[in-house]
Amino acid sequence: MSYTGPGFEPPRPRRSRRGPLTVALAALVSGGLLGWAVYATVGGPGDDEGPGSASASASAASRTPSSSAGSTSPSAGDGKPSDPAATPSSSASAPAKSGPLKGKVVVIDPGHNPGNFRHVTEINRQVDIGTNSKACDTTGTTTNDGYAEAKFTLDVAHRMRTLLQRQGATVKLTQDADRPFGPCVDERARIGNQAKADAVVSIHADGSGTGNRGFHVILPGAVNAGAADTRAIVGPSRDLGERIAGNFVRATGSAPSNYTGGGTGLVTREDLGGLNLSTVPKVFIECGNMRDSKDAALLTSGAWRQKAAQGISDGIVSFLRGPGSAR
């Protein structure tokens, strides 16, 4: 997700300092980043580059190949066949099977829409997010080679849907490239609210500067203004976010962001419509930085996207199975 998109003001970049400091910071996250502590101890992929400026892709739309804008093939970007079991049809939902999550509803919100760049006027329309007004949506960002964030988010969402349905959950997507553009950020929140979702996760990838690496989970801050009142969901959303962060590290081996979140992989925001208007537990995850070549190599790999889907899904399962379940 580009930081200059709707509701995304750039946080101040933080200079990466790996080693004992990072482990100490991660330890403060109430067990949610146990996997990161292990990662920092044994080492992982090189991610020690200093941060660049948190700049967005102002020309993301022009670099998004129109021929691939509507494609949701999980193998796209790496040229390798994907696991058929991980690529269900693009239907909005499927009957839940029996399993530990039987009766639970999960809404997956794939950030942006492959068709947004064709509807610039519509997605620039202002909508009420409680605290103020923001643009309906953005095109999202791309890798330097043109792999679109909207394509990435749909692919991960499809993989998550399969994994969660296997656990018995009812899974709904806010969009599945089944509409020309959007939905707007306020409608994305309403979809989760109206579904009375037990958990909502919005999938994204960042558009920050070269050298800025890693994932971060965005948590709702306490907001009570206009149509927004997040006070009841702040606690459960943090629990959901911590569980996703810890499991994401374990599944992918990726480190928390080196440019925001202070090494914890967790960031609290009060300016995002998708969180402000939610009445059910909800978080965003920025899975990596599309504008860094090392992160982009992961994001464009079908095998890594499967790991990302597994990590996020494992965090959701842990959250839904209750406080006593392993993180």
Coordinates of C-alpha atoms in Angstrom, one line a residue:
M1 CA 0.0 0.0 0.0
S2 CA 1.3 3.4 -0.9
Y3 CA 1.7 5.7 2.1
T4 CA 0.1 8.6 0.1
G5 CA -3.0 6.6 -0.5
P6 CA -6.3 7.1 1.3
G7 CA -5.7 7.4 5.0
F8 CA -2.0 6.8 4.8
E9 CA 0.1 9.6 6.0
P10 CA 3.8 8.6 6.0
P11 CA 5.2 7.6 9.5
R12 CA 8.6 8.8 10.3
P13 CA 11.2 6.4 9.0
R14 CA 13.2 4.6 11.7
R15 CA 16.8 3.6 11.3
S16 CA 17.3 -0.1 11.5
R17 CA 19.3 -1.4 14.4
R18 CA 19.4 -5.2 14.5
G19 CA 20.7 -7.3 17.3
P20 CA 19.9 -7.2 21.0
L21 CA 17.9 -4.0 20.8
T22 CA 15.5 -5.5 18.3
V23 CA 15.1 -8.6 20.4
A24 CA 14.4 -6.5 23.5
L25 CA 11.7 -4.5 21.7
A26 CA 10.1 -7.6 20.3
A27 CA 9.9 -9.1 23.7
L28 CA 7.7 -6.3 24.8
V29 CA 4.9 -7.4 22.6
S30 CA 3.2 -9.8 25.1
G31 CA 4.5 -12.9 23.4
G32 CA 3.0 -12.0 20.0
L33 CA 6.5 -12.0 18.4
L34 CA 8.0 -15.1 19.9
G35 CA 8.8 -16.2 16.3
W36 CA 10.7 -12.9 15.7
A37 CA 12.8 -13.5 18.9
V38 CA 13.8 -16.9 17.5
Y39 CA 14.5 -15.3 14.1
A40 CA 16.7 -12.7 15.6
T41 CA 18.6 -15.3 17.5
V42 CA 19.3 -17.7 14.6
G43 CA 19.6 -15.0 11.9
G44 CA 17.6 -14.6 8.7
P45 CA 17.7 -13.1 5.2
G46 CA 19.7 -10.0 4.9
D47 CA 17.6 -7.0 5.9
D48 CA 20.1 -4.7 7.6
E49 CA 20.0 -2.0 5.0
G50 CA 19.3 1.5 6.3
P51 CA 15.9 3.1 5.5
G52 CA 15.3 5.4 2.6
S53 CA 12.5 8.0 2.4
A54 CA 9.0 6.6 2.8
S55 CA 7.9 7.5 -0.7
A56 CA 4.9 6.2 -2.6
S57 CA 4.4 5.3 -6.2
A58 CA 2.7 8.3 -7.8
S59 CA 2.7 6.6 -11.1
A60 CA 1.6 3.1 -10.0
A61 CA -1.3 3.1 -12.4
S62 CA 0.8 3.9 -15.4
R63 CA 3.2 1.0 -14.5
T64 CA 0.4 -1.6 -14.0
P65 CA 0.2 -3.7 -17.1
S66 CA -3.4 -3.7 -18.3
S67 CA -3.0 -7.2 -19.6
S68 CA -2.5 -8.5 -16.1
A69 CA -4.7 -6.2 -14.1
G70 CA -7.5 -8.7 -13.8
S71 CA -5.4 -11.8 -13.3
T72 CA -5.5 -13.5 -9.9
S73 CA -3.4 -16.5 -10.6
P74 CA -1.3 -17.4 -7.6
S75 CA 1.6 -18.4 -9.7
A76 CA 1.8 -15.0 -11.3
G77 CA 5.1 -13.3 -10.8
D78 CA 7.3 -16.4 -10.5
G79 CA 6.4 -18.3 -13.6
K80 CA 5.9 -21.6 -11.6
P81 CA 2.8 -23.7 -11.4
S82 CA 0.9 -23.2 -8.1
D83 CA -0.5 -25.7 -5.8
P84 CA -4.0 -26.4 -7.1
A85 CA -5.3 -26.9 -3.6
A86 CA -4.2 -23.3 -2.8
T87 CA -6.1 -21.7 -5.7
P88 CA -9.9 -22.1 -5.3
S89 CA -12.3 -20.6 -7.7
S90 CA -13.0 -16.9 -7.3
S91 CA -16.5 -17.3 -5.8
A92 CA -17.2 -14.9 -2.9
S93 CA -17.6 -17.8 -0.4
A94 CA -18.1 -21.5 -0.1
P95 CA -20.0 -23.6 2.5
A96 CA -17.9 -24.2 5.6
K97 CA -16.8 -27.7 6.4
S98 CA -16.7 -29.1 9.9
G99 CA -13.6 -28.2 11.8
P100 CA -12.4 -26.2 14.8
L101 CA -13.6 -22.9 13.3
K102 CA -17.1 -24.2 12.4
G103 CA -19.4 -21.3 13.0
K104 CA -16.7 -18.6 12.8
V105 CA -16.8 -15.9 10.1
V106 CA -13.6 -14.4 8.7
V107 CA -13.6 -11.5 6.3
I108 CA -10.5 -11.1 4.1
D109 CA -10.1 -7.6 2.6
P110 CA -7.7 -7.8 -0.4
G111 CA -6.4 -4.2 -0.6
H112 CA -7.3 -2.2 -3.7
N113 CA -8.8 -3.6 -6.9
P114 CA -7.0 -4.6 -10.1
G115 CA -9.5 -2.3 -12.0
N116 CA -9.0 0.8 -9.8
F117 CA -6.5 2.4 -12.2
R118 CA -9.2 2.5 -14.9
H119 CA -11.5 4.5 -12.5
V120 CA -9.4 7.3 -11.1
T121 CA -12.3 9.7 -10.8
E122 CA -14.4 7.2 -8.9
I123 CA -11.7 6.1 -6.4
N124 CA -10.7 9.7 -5.7
R125 CA -14.2 10.5 -4.4
Q126 CA -14.1 11.5 -0.8
V127 CA -15.8 9.3 1.8
D128 CA -16.5 9.9 5.5
I129 CA -14.1 7.9 7.8
G130 CA -15.4 9.3 11.1
T131 CA -12.5 11.6 11.9
N132 CA -12.5 13.3 8.5
S133 CA -12.9 12.5 4.8
K134 CA -10.5 10.5 2.7
A135 CA -10.4 9.2 -0.9
C136 CA -12.5 6.2 -1.7
D137 CA -9.5 4.0 -2.5
T138 CA -6.2 4.1 -4.5
T139 CA -4.6 2.0 -7.2
G140 CA -2.1 0.7 -4.7
T141 CA 1.6 0.3 -5.5
T142 CA 3.7 -2.0 -7.7
T143 CA 7.1 -3.5 -7.8
N144 CA 9.6 -1.8 -10.0
D145 CA 8.9 -4.5 -12.6
G146 CA 5.2 -3.7 -12.5
Y147 CA 3.7 -6.5 -10.3
A148 CA 0.7 -4.8 -8.8
E149 CA -0.2 -4.7 -5.2
A150 CA -3.9 -5.5 -6.1
K151 CA -2.8 -8.7 -7.8
F152 CA -0.6 -9.7 -4.8
T153 CA -3.4 -9.1 -2.3
L154 CA -6.0 -11.1 -4.2
D155 CA -3.5 -14.0 -4.6
V156 CA -2.8 -14.1 -0.8
A157 CA -6.5 -13.8 -0.1
H158 CA -7.4 -16.8 -2.2
R159 CA -4.7 -18.9 -0.5
M160 CA -6.0 -17.8 2.9
R161 CA -9.5 -18.6 2.0
T162 CA -8.6 -22.2 1.2
L163 CA -6.6 -22.6 4.4
L164 CA -9.3 -21.2 6.6
Q165 CA -12.2 -23.1 5.0
R166 CA -10.2 -26.3 5.7
Q167 CA -10.5 -25.3 9.4
G168 CA -14.3 -24.9 9.0
A169 CA -14.5 -21.2 8.9
T170 CA -17.0 -19.3 6.7
V171 CA -14.8 -16.9 4.7
K172 CA -15.9 -13.8 2.8
L173 CA -13.9 -11.5 0.6
T174 CA -14.6 -7.8 0.3
Q175 CA -13.8 -8.0 -3.4
D176 CA -12.6 -10.6 -5.8
A177 CA -11.9 -8.6 -8.9
D178 CA -15.7 -9.1 -9.5
R179 CA -16.5 -5.4 -9.7
P180 CA -15.0 -2.5 -11.8
F181 CA -13.3 -0.8 -8.9
G182 CA -13.3 -0.5 -5.1
P183 CA -15.1 -1.0 -2.8
C184 CA -14.4 2.3 -1.0
V185 CA -12.7 2.1 2.4
D186 CA -16.0 2.8 4.2
E187 CA -17.8 0.0 2.4
R188 CA -14.9 -2.4 3.1
A189 CA -15.5 -1.7 6.8
R190 CA -19.3 -2.2 6.5
I191 CA -18.8 -5.6 4.8
G192 CA -17.0 -6.9 7.8
N193 CA -19.5 -5.3 10.2
Q194 CA -22.6 -6.6 8.4
A195 CA -21.1 -10.1 8.3
K196 CA -20.6 -9.9 12.1
A197 CA -17.2 -11.2 11.4
D198 CA -15.2 -12.7 14.2
A199 CA -12.0 -11.4 12.6
V200 CA -11.2 -9.2 9.6
V201 CA -7.8 -8.8 8.0
S202 CA -6.9 -6.4 5.3
I203 CA -4.0 -7.5 3.0
H204 CA -1.5 -5.1 1.6
A205 CA 2.1 -4.6 0.5
D206 CA 3.9 -1.3 1.1
G207 CA 5.4 1.2 -1.4
S208 CA 8.2 2.7 0.7
G209 CA 11.8 3.5 -0.1
T210 CA 14.6 1.2 -1.2
G211 CA 16.3 -0.4 1.8
N212 CA 13.0 -0.3 3.9
R213 CA 12.2 -3.9 4.4
G214 CA 10.0 -6.2 6.4
F215 CA 6.3 -6.5 7.4
H216 CA 4.2 -4.6 9.8
V217 CA 0.7 -5.1 11.2
I218 CA -1.5 -2.0 11.7
L219 CA -3.7 -1.9 14.7
P220 CA -6.7 0.4 15.3
G221 CA -6.2 3.2 17.8
A222 CA -8.9 4.4 20.2
V223 CA -11.1 6.7 18.1
N224 CA -14.4 8.1 19.0
A225 CA -15.5 10.8 16.5
G226 CA -18.4 11.1 14.1
A227 CA -19.3 7.7 12.8
A228 CA -16.2 6.1 14.2
D229 CA -15.9 4.4 17.6
T230 CA -13.2 1.8 17.8
R231 CA -13.0 1.6 21.6
A232 CA -14.6 -1.8 21.9
I233 CA -12.3 -3.4 19.3
V234 CA -8.9 -2.0 20.3
G235 CA -8.1 -4.8 22.7
P236 CA -9.2 -7.8 20.6
S237 CA -7.7 -6.2 17.5
R238 CA -4.3 -6.0 19.2
D239 CA -4.6 -9.6 20.3
L240 CA -5.4 -10.6 16.7
G241 CA -2.5 -8.4 15.4
E242 CA 0.0 -9.8 17.8
R243 CA -0.9 -13.4 16.9
I244 CA -0.7 -12.7 13.2
A245 CA 2.7 -11.0 13.6
G246 CA 4.2 -13.9 15.5
N247 CA 2.9 -16.5 13.1
F248 CA 3.9 -14.5 10.1
V249 CA 7.5 -14.5 11.3
R250 CA 7.4 -18.2 11.9
A251 CA 5.9 -19.1 8.6
T252 CA 7.8 -16.7 6.3
G253 CA 11.1 -16.1 8.1
S254 CA 10.6 -12.4 7.3
A255 CA 11.6 -9.8 9.9
P256 CA 9.4 -7.0 11.2
S257 CA 9.8 -3.6 9.5
N258 CA 13.0 -1.8 9.8
Y259 CA 11.4 1.6 9.2
T260 CA 8.3 1.7 11.3
G261 CA 7.0 0.0 14.5
G262 CA 10.3 0.2 16.4
G263 CA 11.2 -3.4 15.5
T264 CA 8.0 -4.9 16.9
G265 CA 6.2 -5.3 13.6
L266 CA 3.2 -3.5 15.2
V267 CA 1.9 0.0 14.4
T268 CA -1.1 1.7 15.8
R269 CA -3.0 4.1 13.5
E270 CA -6.1 6.4 14.1
D271 CA -6.4 7.7 10.5
L272 CA -7.5 4.7 8.5
G273 CA -11.1 4.5 7.5
G274 CA -11.1 0.7 7.2
L275 CA -10.2 0.5 10.9
N276 CA -12.0 3.6 12.2
L277 CA -15.4 2.4 10.9
S278 CA -15.0 -1.2 11.9
T279 CA -17.1 -2.6 14.8
V280 CA -15.4 -6.0 14.7
P281 CA -11.8 -7.0 15.4
K282 CA -9.7 -5.9 12.4
V283 CA -6.1 -5.3 11.4
F284 CA -4.1 -4.5 8.3
I285 CA -0.9 -6.3 7.4
E286 CA 1.7 -4.8 5.1
C287 CA 3.5 -8.0 4.0
G288 CA 6.6 -6.3 2.7
N289 CA 7.9 -3.4 0.7
M290 CA 7.3 -3.7 -3.1
R291 CA 9.8 -1.0 -3.8
D292 CA 12.8 -2.8 -2.2
S293 CA 14.3 -5.4 -4.6
K294 CA 14.9 -8.0 -1.8
D295 CA 11.3 -7.7 -0.5
A296 CA 9.9 -7.7 -4.0
A297 CA 11.7 -11.0 -4.8
L298 CA 9.7 -12.5 -2.0
L299 CA 6.4 -10.9 -2.8
T300 CA 6.5 -12.1 -6.4
S301 CA 7.2 -15.7 -5.4
G302 CA 4.3 -18.0 -5.3
A303 CA 6.0 -20.2 -2.8
W304 CA 6.6 -17.3 -0.4
R305 CA 3.0 -16.0 -0.9
Q306 CA 1.8 -19.4 0.3
K307 CA 3.9 -19.0 3.4
A308 CA 2.5 -15.6 4.0
A309 CA -1.0 -16.9 3.6
Q310 CA -0.2 -19.7 6.1
G311 CA 1.3 -17.3 8.6
I312 CA -1.7 -14.9 8.5
S313 CA -4.2 -17.7 8.6
D314 CA -2.4 -19.4 11.6
G315 CA -2.6 -16.1 13.5
I316 CA -6.4 -15.9 12.8
V317 CA -6.9 -19.5 13.9
S318 CA -5.0 -18.9 17.1
F319 CA -7.1 -15.8 17.8
L320 CA -10.4 -17.5 17.1
R321 CA -9.6 -20.5 19.2
G322 CA -9.4 -18.3 22.2
P323 CA -7.0 -16.8 24.9
G324 CA -5.7 -20.2 25.9
S325 CA -4.6 -21.2 22.5
A326 CA -0.9 -21.2 21.6
R327 CA 0.3 -18.0 19.9

